[in-house]
Amino acid sequence: MGKRKLGALEKVDADLSNLQYKIRRDPASYREDFISQLTQYASQRDIFMSSPASATANGIISFRDLIDFMAHVLDCYPDLTTSFPDDLIKILTLHHALLEPELREKIVGSLVLIKRKDIIDSSLLLHTLFPILTSTPSKSLRTLVFQKIISELRTSNSKSVNHRLNKTIQTVLYNLITADRSSSKGLWAVKITREMWKRQIWTDSKAVEIMKEASLAENEKVIMGGIRFFLGGDKEREEMEDESSDEETIDMGKLRHQVGINKKTKKKAKALDRAASIVKKKERKKNQPHPLNFSALHLLHDPQGFAESLFQKHLQNTKSKLNLEFKLLMLQLVSRLIGLHKLTVINLYSYFLKYLTPQQPSVTSFLASLAQAVHSQVPPDVVEPLVQKIANEFVSEAAAAEVASAGLNAIREICVRQPLAMSDTLLQDLVMYRKSKDKGVVMAAKGLLGLYRDVGAEMLKKRDRGKEATMGIRSGEIKEKRFGEEAAGTIEGLELLERWKEEERIRKLEEQGLPVEVGEDEVEEDEAGEDWGAWEVETDDSDDSVGWIDVDSENGIDISDDDDADEYPSKKLKLSEKPEPKDIRTSTLATTKILTPADLAKLQELRVQAGVDKIMGTSRKRQQMEARHIDDPLTATEIEGLASLSIRPTKESKLATAAAGKTDRSEHRSTQSMRQEKKRLEGKSTTNREKSRKKNFMMTLGKAKSKQKRSLVETRKVLRGHIERSKRGGKRGNKGM
């Protein structure tokens, strides 16, 4: 058979690939050949630059191959190729719209290759690609350039953070948005910044400022890109971090086992070394200190001005062209800013009034945004009309059960943040809905009642306060809160430590047979001989806190109510028999004593115990409400809450719920089959009997025929040999090991 004839272009391609290989091995010997190819490239370049639109197909292919050849051997002759990168940049910048797609991709790839050889820097490459990204009409070229930009930024920040390059690119993106706020070019700045934030390459305030300007732009797509970044950018970053940690999970025990039992090859040894290096790298990352990844909302320089600008420009402005879905997203961002930073935007609350009706589409989203926008620094006079409007529109006997449940949940979420927004009359009216026949309404009303037993028990009737709230009001532990009042800063749980020390002091006095009213000096003398190696310092309180304080009936606190006096006479008598209020004062332990390490350890133990007791004593719903982090958004699902309990499920919905709960179940399998599957996943081998079952029938045919031809003597010999091998533990004699 004769040799296949090669075409002219195939020969050139083969010659260039061969020459490239030879030049990489010995540049000095092939310098003349390279010069001839360089001359040919220069002539092809001049022809193309003179008329790019009229270039022939053969000329484009030849020019593309020469560009690829020059890019690969460029670093071998730096004195001859100084102008080559500038030529590529000029061709791509001036004629990117006219270039043939494959030639265009080859030029972009050659520029990236030249940068990897450190002939040009990252800044020059990115400044070349950015104008093309924002101006080219080709979708494929935009995708390619965007991928190259992201890849280059990741590579430049892989070993260490390249602050200089990051600052330069961030300035370019910032100017891209602010230069023309109505242009859609800013969308590329949003995409690049969001990708860098998601990969934790850009985590500074400059990236947040870029997205802030995008949120204040005039183009709808750019605005939504900025809004979605603030609402979901941090969640994307966490998901990306979880995915990257899952990808690197390698079972070293399984790999070593496979290498030990299988044939030893260089390929498997390299795979084991590569896996070991990945595991070591992961361990080093685990031991490094965790980076301080602040939320994007925390890195804003002027959250007050940003919230006011968003509200005035996109929500309050009647000329805004945003639809309802985008307005809801904007409202969520403004409300999260207000709730997180405790801002004051008074006009926002009157903006909600027209949307608080059950007929409003997505009304639960409006209720969630309103609850997020309320905090302790908002004047109660501003929020109270909103609470009254929700109660009038949603909570009534004529309203549907789902509507009433959503309204009560919204009121509870608002009052969690500002309890003073509720009036006594309205609260007592809403609490009465706990006697409703609908389960969702009952649970929502009980949630509101449980909240005010903690934060405003004095607003409830005496029969609704509960035991703990009633005792707290009587002893003075629960006091009426005023607007703007902040609790004094103390060490959390310090009163628990002081109480424990007092109990320990009394216990030791009783063990020694001393009176409880003994002075502090005597106690210190008795404790002088104790072991100080544990660094425990036993302190005692003043004598004023010991025992009960007698209070005259005139100064006592009468918790009886005229409205309820006839209804609960026995409880009134029982409470009036014990006028023993405690002396409520701030703990002075931290200011009068030095806390030792043993004290701090005991303080932590008491905190944990108090937390457990609190959880066990409160309802699960209130526990979740208290544990919610301030950064977490309030969603419409949480406002709807228990409204699903008010909807009577149909047979189809019950079957769907039952089927959804069975998704994790696999088909029925035997125990032996599950063991085999487990062995296979762990990389372990199977037994000879299992292997023989899976063997091809034609491979077992000869052995079967030989068994049929055995004589009785041969059969007896085989069976005796089997018995002897089983006695000594098989062929290897493993018995007894």
mmCIF file of C-alpha atoms in Angstrom, residues 385-688:
data_model
loop_
_atom_site.group_PDB
_atom_site.id
_atom_site.type_symbol
_atom_site.label_atom_id
_atom_site.label_comp_id
_atom_site.label_asym_id
_atom_site.label_seq_id
_atom_site.Cartn_x
_atom_site.Cartn_y
_atom_site.Cartn_z
ATOM 1 C CA PRO A 385 -50.219 52.554 62.866
ATOM 2 C CA LEU A 386 -48.745 49.740 60.789
ATOM 3 C CA VAL A 387 -49.451 47.169 63.490
ATOM 4 C CA GLN A 388 -53.003 48.519 63.799
ATOM 5 C CA LYS A 389 -53.462 48.334 60.014
ATOM 6 C CA ILE A 390 -52.282 44.702 59.912
ATOM 7 C CA ALA A 391 -54.588 43.801 62.790
ATOM 8 C CA ASN A 392 -57.584 45.466 61.112
ATOM 9 C CA GLU A 393 -56.943 44.001 57.649
ATOM 10 C CA PHE A 394 -55.740 40.501 58.485
ATOM 11 C CA VAL A 395 -56.866 39.528 62.001
ATOM 12 C CA SER A 396 -60.618 39.367 62.360
ATOM 13 C CA GLU A 397 -63.361 36.803 62.743
ATOM 14 C CA ALA A 398 -64.389 37.268 59.118
ATOM 15 C CA ALA A 399 -60.862 36.728 57.740
ATOM 16 C CA ALA A 400 -59.697 33.362 56.476
ATOM 17 C CA ALA A 401 -57.636 31.280 58.860
ATOM 18 C CA GLU A 402 -54.495 31.515 56.673
ATOM 19 C CA VAL A 403 -54.828 35.300 56.517
ATOM 20 C CA ALA A 404 -55.275 35.655 60.276
ATOM 21 C CA SER A 405 -52.323 33.366 60.970
ATOM 22 C CA ALA A 406 -50.048 35.349 58.618
ATOM 23 C CA GLY A 407 -51.178 38.624 60.198
ATOM 24 C CA LEU A 408 -50.473 37.424 63.733
ATOM 25 C CA ASN A 409 -47.061 36.115 62.699
ATOM 26 C CA ALA A 410 -46.186 39.454 61.085
ATOM 27 C CA ILE A 411 -47.256 41.346 64.206
ATOM 28 C CA ARG A 412 -45.149 39.042 66.369
ATOM 29 C CA GLU A 413 -42.064 39.532 64.170
ATOM 30 C CA ILE A 414 -42.517 43.311 64.366
ATOM 31 C CA CYS A 415 -42.982 43.274 68.123
ATOM 32 C CA VAL A 416 -39.923 41.079 68.648
ATOM 33 C CA ARG A 417 -37.881 43.994 67.323
ATOM 34 C CA GLN A 418 -39.931 46.827 68.852
ATOM 35 C CA PRO A 419 -42.234 45.662 71.683
ATOM 36 C CA LEU A 420 -43.421 49.213 72.394
ATOM 37 C CA ALA A 421 -45.280 49.339 69.057
ATOM 38 C CA MET A 422 -48.170 47.407 70.616
ATOM 39 C CA SER A 423 -50.958 48.974 72.678
ATOM 40 C CA ASP A 424 -52.496 47.263 75.705
ATOM 41 C CA THR A 425 -55.987 47.060 74.229
ATOM 42 C CA LEU A 426 -54.844 45.629 70.893
ATOM 43 C CA LEU A 427 -52.562 43.091 72.562
ATOM 44 C CA GLN A 428 -55.302 41.771 74.831
ATOM 45 C CA ASP A 429 -57.624 41.532 71.829
ATOM 46 C CA LEU A 430 -55.081 39.589 69.724
ATOM 47 C CA VAL A 431 -54.238 37.227 72.566
ATOM 48 C CA MET A 432 -57.889 36.153 72.713
ATOM 49 C CA TYR A 433 -57.440 34.440 69.323
ATOM 50 C CA ARG A 434 -55.684 31.585 71.121
ATOM 51 C CA LYS A 435 -59.220 30.273 71.746
ATOM 52 C CA SER A 436 -59.893 30.045 68.021
ATOM 53 C CA LYS A 437 -60.963 26.750 66.457
ATOM 54 C CA ASP A 438 -58.208 26.886 63.836
ATOM 55 C CA LYS A 439 -54.864 25.377 64.812
ATOM 56 C CA GLY A 440 -52.724 27.823 62.815
ATOM 57 C CA VAL A 441 -54.392 30.867 64.392
ATOM 58 C CA VAL A 442 -54.111 29.334 67.862
ATOM 59 C CA MET A 443 -50.395 28.694 67.494
ATOM 60 C CA ALA A 444 -49.772 32.208 66.137
ATOM 61 C CA ALA A 445 -51.707 33.816 69.000
ATOM 62 C CA LYS A 446 -49.852 31.708 71.565
ATOM 63 C CA GLY A 447 -46.574 32.798 70.023
ATOM 64 C CA LEU A 448 -47.543 36.448 70.500
ATOM 65 C CA LEU A 449 -48.628 35.730 74.073
ATOM 66 C CA GLY A 450 -45.363 33.962 74.880
ATOM 67 C CA LEU A 451 -43.391 36.876 73.452
ATOM 68 C CA TYR A 452 -45.066 39.475 75.649
ATOM 69 C CA ARG A 453 -44.738 37.315 78.733
ATOM 70 C CA ASP A 454 -40.997 37.899 78.279
ATOM 71 C CA VAL A 455 -40.806 41.483 76.998
ATOM 72 C CA GLY A 456 -43.960 43.201 78.248
ATOM 73 C CA ALA A 457 -45.847 41.162 80.809
ATOM 74 C CA GLU A 458 -47.283 44.283 82.419
ATOM 75 C CA MET A 459 -49.352 44.883 79.255
ATOM 76 C CA LEU A 460 -51.180 41.575 79.692
ATOM 77 C CA LYS A 461 -54.021 40.829 82.033
ATOM 78 C CA LYS A 462 -53.008 39.032 85.183
ATOM 79 C CA ARG A 463 -54.561 35.744 84.124
ATOM 80 C CA ASP A 464 -52.505 35.780 80.884
ATOM 81 C CA ARG A 465 -49.120 36.605 82.392
ATOM 82 C CA GLY A 466 -48.142 33.162 83.556
ATOM 83 C CA LYS A 467 -46.312 32.122 86.685
ATOM 84 C CA GLU A 468 -42.803 33.360 85.826
ATOM 85 C CA ALA A 469 -43.938 36.764 84.536
ATOM 86 C CA THR A 470 -46.193 37.301 87.562
ATOM 87 C CA MET A 471 -43.387 36.472 89.990
ATOM 88 C CA GLY A 472 -40.976 38.675 88.007
ATOM 89 C CA ILE A 473 -43.311 41.680 88.181
ATOM 90 C CA ARG A 474 -43.895 41.117 91.854
ATOM 91 C CA SER A 475 -40.187 40.872 92.711
ATOM 92 C CA GLY A 476 -39.209 43.761 90.457
ATOM 93 C CA GLU A 477 -37.106 41.713 88.044
ATOM 94 C CA ILE A 478 -39.410 42.609 85.158
ATOM 95 C CA LYS A 479 -39.758 46.345 84.641
ATOM 96 C CA GLU A 480 -41.470 48.396 82.004
ATOM 97 C CA LYS A 481 -39.094 49.281 79.195
ATOM 98 C CA ARG A 482 -38.848 52.749 77.736
ATOM 99 C CA PHE A 483 -38.013 53.798 74.208
ATOM 100 C CA GLY A 484 -34.276 54.116 73.625
ATOM 101 C CA GLU A 485 -33.384 52.344 76.842
ATOM 102 C CA GLU A 486 -30.338 50.094 76.505
ATOM 103 C CA ALA A 487 -29.218 47.504 79.010
ATOM 104 C CA ALA A 488 -25.997 48.242 80.877
ATOM 105 C CA GLY A 489 -22.981 46.424 79.494
ATOM 106 C CA THR A 490 -21.943 43.583 81.811
ATOM 107 C CA ILE A 491 -20.289 40.203 81.565
ATOM 108 C CA GLU A 492 -22.866 37.697 80.422
ATOM 109 C CA GLY A 493 -23.868 35.329 83.214
ATOM 110 C CA LEU A 494 -21.974 37.204 85.949
ATOM 111 C CA GLU A 495 -24.991 37.190 88.239
ATOM 112 C CA LEU A 496 -25.056 33.373 87.940
ATOM 113 C CA LEU A 497 -21.471 33.193 89.190
ATOM 114 C CA GLU A 498 -22.230 35.561 92.060
ATOM 115 C CA ARG A 499 -25.265 33.517 93.071
ATOM 116 C CA TRP A 500 -23.224 30.298 92.927
ATOM 117 C CA LYS A 501 -20.514 31.801 95.112
ATOM 118 C CA GLU A 502 -23.121 32.863 97.645
ATOM 119 C CA GLU A 503 -24.610 29.357 97.713
ATOM 120 C CA GLU A 504 -21.146 27.847 98.154
ATOM 121 C CA ARG A 505 -20.380 30.230 101.020
ATOM 122 C CA ILE A 506 -23.617 29.326 102.821
ATOM 123 C CA ARG A 507 -23.000 25.595 102.266
ATOM 124 C CA LYS A 508 -19.496 25.773 103.781
ATOM 125 C CA LEU A 509 -20.762 27.721 106.781
ATOM 126 C CA GLU A 510 -23.467 25.147 107.413
ATOM 127 C CA GLU A 511 -20.927 22.303 107.154
ATOM 128 C CA GLN A 512 -18.708 24.012 109.752
ATOM 129 C CA GLY A 513 -21.666 24.640 112.030
ATOM 130 C CA LEU A 514 -21.298 28.424 111.840
ATOM 131 C CA PRO A 515 -24.233 30.813 111.573
ATOM 132 C CA VAL A 516 -25.082 32.038 108.083
ATOM 133 C CA GLU A 517 -24.867 35.685 109.212
ATOM 134 C CA VAL A 518 -21.129 35.330 110.062
ATOM 135 C CA GLY A 519 -18.942 38.179 108.909
ATOM 136 C CA GLU A 520 -16.821 38.157 105.800
ATOM 137 C CA ASP A 521 -13.551 38.398 107.779
ATOM 138 C CA GLU A 522 -14.289 35.173 109.635
ATOM 139 C CA VAL A 523 -15.019 33.342 106.416
ATOM 140 C CA GLU A 524 -11.739 34.518 104.921
ATOM 141 C CA GLU A 525 -9.857 33.264 107.995
ATOM 142 C CA ASP A 526 -11.501 29.866 107.677
ATOM 143 C CA GLU A 527 -10.590 29.666 104.003
ATOM 144 C CA ALA A 528 -6.977 30.728 104.529
ATOM 145 C CA GLY A 529 -5.750 27.154 104.699
ATOM 146 C CA GLU A 530 -7.414 26.006 101.494
ATOM 147 C CA ASP A 531 -5.445 24.888 98.481
ATOM 148 C CA TRP A 532 -4.811 27.845 96.131
ATOM 149 C CA GLY A 533 -3.445 25.671 93.314
ATOM 150 C CA ALA A 534 -6.844 25.673 91.629
ATOM 151 C CA TRP A 535 -6.892 29.527 91.539
ATOM 152 C CA GLU A 536 -10.291 29.653 93.130
ATOM 153 C CA VAL A 537 -11.253 32.785 94.979
ATOM 154 C CA GLU A 538 -14.365 32.376 97.057
ATOM 155 C CA THR A 539 -16.185 35.655 97.520
ATOM 156 C CA ASP A 540 -19.286 36.524 99.428
ATOM 157 C CA ASP A 541 -21.911 39.157 99.052
ATOM 158 C CA SER A 542 -22.884 41.869 101.436
ATOM 159 C CA ASP A 543 -25.134 41.122 104.342
ATOM 160 C CA ASP A 544 -27.943 43.014 102.666
ATOM 161 C CA SER A 545 -28.515 40.196 100.204
ATOM 162 C CA VAL A 546 -28.843 37.498 102.905
ATOM 163 C CA GLY A 547 -32.311 36.471 103.980
ATOM 164 C CA TRP A 548 -35.622 38.148 103.172
ATOM 165 C CA ILE A 549 -36.377 41.835 103.518
ATOM 166 C CA ASP A 550 -39.505 42.729 105.421
ATOM 167 C CA VAL A 551 -41.637 45.161 103.496
ATOM 168 C CA ASP A 552 -44.697 46.902 104.884
ATOM 169 C CA SER A 553 -47.985 46.265 103.217
ATOM 170 C CA GLU A 554 -48.179 49.929 102.278
ATOM 171 C CA ASN A 555 -44.987 49.702 100.215
ATOM 172 C CA GLY A 556 -45.732 46.238 98.877
ATOM 173 C CA ILE A 557 -46.675 45.606 95.285
ATOM 174 C CA ASP A 558 -50.309 44.757 94.879
ATOM 175 C CA ILE A 559 -50.642 42.706 91.723
ATOM 176 C CA SER A 560 -54.369 42.246 92.043
ATOM 177 C CA ASP A 561 -56.613 43.572 89.327
ATOM 178 C CA ASP A 562 -60.148 44.757 89.934
ATOM 179 C CA ASP A 563 -61.321 43.142 86.706
ATOM 180 C CA ASP A 564 -59.979 39.758 87.692
ATOM 181 C CA ALA A 565 -60.429 39.897 91.471
ATOM 182 C CA ASP A 566 -63.663 37.938 91.493
ATOM 183 C CA GLU A 567 -62.478 35.466 88.895
ATOM 184 C CA TYR A 568 -59.393 34.158 90.777
ATOM 185 C CA PRO A 569 -59.894 34.756 94.548
ATOM 186 C CA SER A 570 -57.792 31.785 95.653
ATOM 187 C CA LYS A 571 -54.752 32.831 93.595
ATOM 188 C CA LYS A 572 -54.956 36.359 94.965
ATOM 189 C CA LEU A 573 -54.956 35.035 98.492
ATOM 190 C CA LYS A 574 -52.046 32.719 97.789
ATOM 191 C CA LEU A 575 -49.900 35.456 96.317
ATOM 192 C CA SER A 576 -50.768 37.951 99.012
ATOM 193 C CA GLU A 577 -49.561 35.538 101.664
ATOM 194 C CA LYS A 578 -45.936 35.803 100.434
ATOM 195 C CA PRO A 579 -44.891 39.476 100.249
ATOM 196 C CA GLU A 580 -41.169 38.663 99.869
ATOM 197 C CA PRO A 581 -39.688 40.793 97.099
ATOM 198 C CA LYS A 582 -35.986 40.416 96.339
ATOM 199 C CA ASP A 583 -33.481 43.212 96.318
ATOM 200 C CA ILE A 584 -32.705 43.650 92.621
ATOM 201 C CA ARG A 585 -29.293 45.173 91.993
ATOM 202 C CA THR A 586 -26.515 45.008 89.446
ATOM 203 C CA SER A 587 -23.753 42.508 90.092
ATOM 204 C CA THR A 588 -20.548 44.174 91.299
ATOM 205 C CA LEU A 589 -18.437 41.043 91.278
ATOM 206 C CA ALA A 590 -16.323 42.091 88.280
ATOM 207 C CA THR A 591 -15.570 45.521 89.773
ATOM 208 C CA THR A 592 -14.757 44.358 93.300
ATOM 209 C CA LYS A 593 -13.002 41.017 92.790
ATOM 210 C CA ILE A 594 -10.393 39.581 90.441
ATOM 211 C CA LEU A 595 -11.820 36.664 88.468
ATOM 212 C CA THR A 596 -9.406 33.727 88.428
ATOM 213 C CA PRO A 597 -9.197 31.117 85.622
ATOM 214 C CA ALA A 598 -11.237 28.778 87.809
ATOM 215 C CA ASP A 599 -13.918 31.459 88.110
ATOM 216 C CA LEU A 600 -14.026 31.960 84.355
ATOM 217 C CA ALA A 601 -14.297 28.203 83.776
ATOM 218 C CA LYS A 602 -17.157 28.000 86.267
ATOM 219 C CA LEU A 603 -18.801 31.019 84.601
ATOM 220 C CA GLN A 604 -18.765 29.240 81.235
ATOM 221 C CA GLU A 605 -20.246 26.119 82.828
ATOM 222 C CA LEU A 606 -23.043 28.136 84.424
ATOM 223 C CA ARG A 607 -23.778 29.859 81.114
ATOM 224 C CA VAL A 608 -24.169 26.537 79.337
ATOM 225 C CA GLN A 609 -26.406 25.182 82.087
ATOM 226 C CA ALA A 610 -28.572 28.311 82.049
ATOM 227 C CA GLY A 611 -28.889 28.072 78.269
ATOM 228 C CA VAL A 612 -30.017 24.460 78.488
ATOM 229 C CA ASP A 613 -32.555 25.293 81.171
ATOM 230 C CA LYS A 614 -33.905 28.163 79.117
ATOM 231 C CA ILE A 615 -34.306 25.994 76.030
ATOM 232 C CA MET A 616 -36.010 23.252 77.979
ATOM 233 C CA GLY A 617 -38.385 25.745 79.569
ATOM 234 C CA THR A 618 -39.474 27.611 76.428
ATOM 235 C CA SER A 619 -41.285 26.612 73.295
ATOM 236 C CA ARG A 620 -39.314 25.527 70.244
ATOM 237 C CA LYS A 621 -40.722 28.341 68.081
ATOM 238 C CA ARG A 622 -39.576 31.071 70.457
ATOM 239 C CA GLN A 623 -36.217 29.362 70.837
ATOM 240 C CA GLN A 624 -35.702 29.497 67.065
ATOM 241 C CA MET A 625 -36.866 33.109 66.982
ATOM 242 C CA GLU A 626 -34.349 34.128 69.632
ATOM 243 C CA ALA A 627 -31.510 32.152 68.038
ATOM 244 C CA ARG A 628 -31.980 33.734 64.602
ATOM 245 C CA HIS A 629 -28.890 35.668 63.618
ATOM 246 C CA ILE A 630 -29.276 39.326 62.799
ATOM 247 C CA ASP A 631 -27.665 38.786 59.375
ATOM 248 C CA ASP A 632 -30.215 36.157 58.340
ATOM 249 C CA PRO A 633 -33.084 37.545 56.236
ATOM 250 C CA LEU A 634 -36.728 37.185 57.183
ATOM 251 C CA THR A 635 -38.574 35.432 54.370
ATOM 252 C CA ALA A 636 -42.208 35.243 53.340
ATOM 253 C CA THR A 637 -42.226 31.548 54.318
ATOM 254 C CA GLU A 638 -41.572 32.471 57.951
ATOM 255 C CA ILE A 639 -44.397 35.000 57.870
ATOM 256 C CA GLU A 640 -46.788 32.425 56.446
ATOM 257 C CA GLY A 641 -45.510 30.167 59.226
ATOM 258 C CA LEU A 642 -48.284 28.014 60.591
ATOM 259 C CA ALA A 643 -50.797 29.019 57.938
ATOM 260 C CA SER A 644 -50.318 25.586 56.392
ATOM 261 C CA LEU A 645 -51.947 24.101 59.499
ATOM 262 C CA SER A 646 -55.119 25.981 58.625
ATOM 263 C CA ILE A 647 -55.375 24.317 55.212
ATOM 264 C CA ARG A 648 -57.002 20.927 55.405
ATOM 265 C CA PRO A 649 -54.833 18.518 53.387
ATOM 266 C CA THR A 650 -56.439 16.523 50.602
ATOM 267 C CA LYS A 651 -55.854 12.854 49.904
ATOM 268 C CA GLU A 652 -53.560 13.695 46.971
ATOM 269 C CA SER A 653 -51.414 16.006 49.104
ATOM 270 C CA LYS A 654 -51.123 13.345 51.828
ATOM 271 C CA LEU A 655 -49.984 10.764 49.274
ATOM 272 C CA ALA A 656 -47.483 13.232 47.812
ATOM 273 C CA THR A 657 -46.078 13.957 51.277
ATOM 274 C CA ALA A 658 -45.785 10.244 52.028
ATOM 275 C CA ALA A 659 -44.052 9.620 48.697
ATOM 276 C CA ALA A 660 -41.652 12.489 49.314
ATOM 277 C CA GLY A 661 -40.614 10.918 52.606
ATOM 278 C CA LYS A 662 -39.680 7.670 50.879
ATOM 279 C CA THR A 663 -37.209 9.154 48.396
ATOM 280 C CA ASP A 664 -34.178 8.072 50.438
ATOM 281 C CA ARG A 665 -35.243 4.442 50.507
ATOM 282 C CA SER A 666 -33.490 2.168 48.033
ATOM 283 C CA GLU A 667 -34.858 -1.065 46.561
ATOM 284 C CA HIS A 668 -34.936 -4.172 48.733
ATOM 285 C CA ARG A 669 -31.612 -6.005 48.694
ATOM 286 C CA SER A 670 -30.181 -8.950 50.558
ATOM 287 C CA THR A 671 -27.584 -8.556 53.276
ATOM 288 C CA GLN A 672 -24.962 -10.297 51.158
ATOM 289 C CA SER A 673 -25.620 -7.933 48.252
ATOM 290 C CA MET A 674 -25.210 -4.877 50.515
ATOM 291 C CA ARG A 675 -21.947 -6.287 51.894
ATOM 292 C CA GLN A 676 -20.626 -6.795 48.382
ATOM 293 C CA GLU A 677 -21.560 -3.240 47.457
ATOM 294 C CA LYS A 678 -19.815 -1.928 50.562
ATOM 295 C CA LYS A 679 -16.676 -3.912 49.687
ATOM 296 C CA ARG A 680 -16.739 -2.561 46.160
ATOM 297 C CA LEU A 681 -17.017 1.053 47.347
ATOM 298 C CA GLU A 682 -14.131 0.528 49.774
ATOM 299 C CA GLY A 683 -11.966 -0.868 46.971
ATOM 300 C CA LYS A 684 -11.712 -4.333 48.480
ATOM 301 C CA SER A 685 -11.459 -7.496 46.406
ATOM 302 C CA THR A 686 -14.026 -10.313 46.210
ATOM 303 C CA THR A 687 -13.730 -14.004 47.034
ATOM 304 C CA ASN A 688 -12.756 -16.643 44.490
#
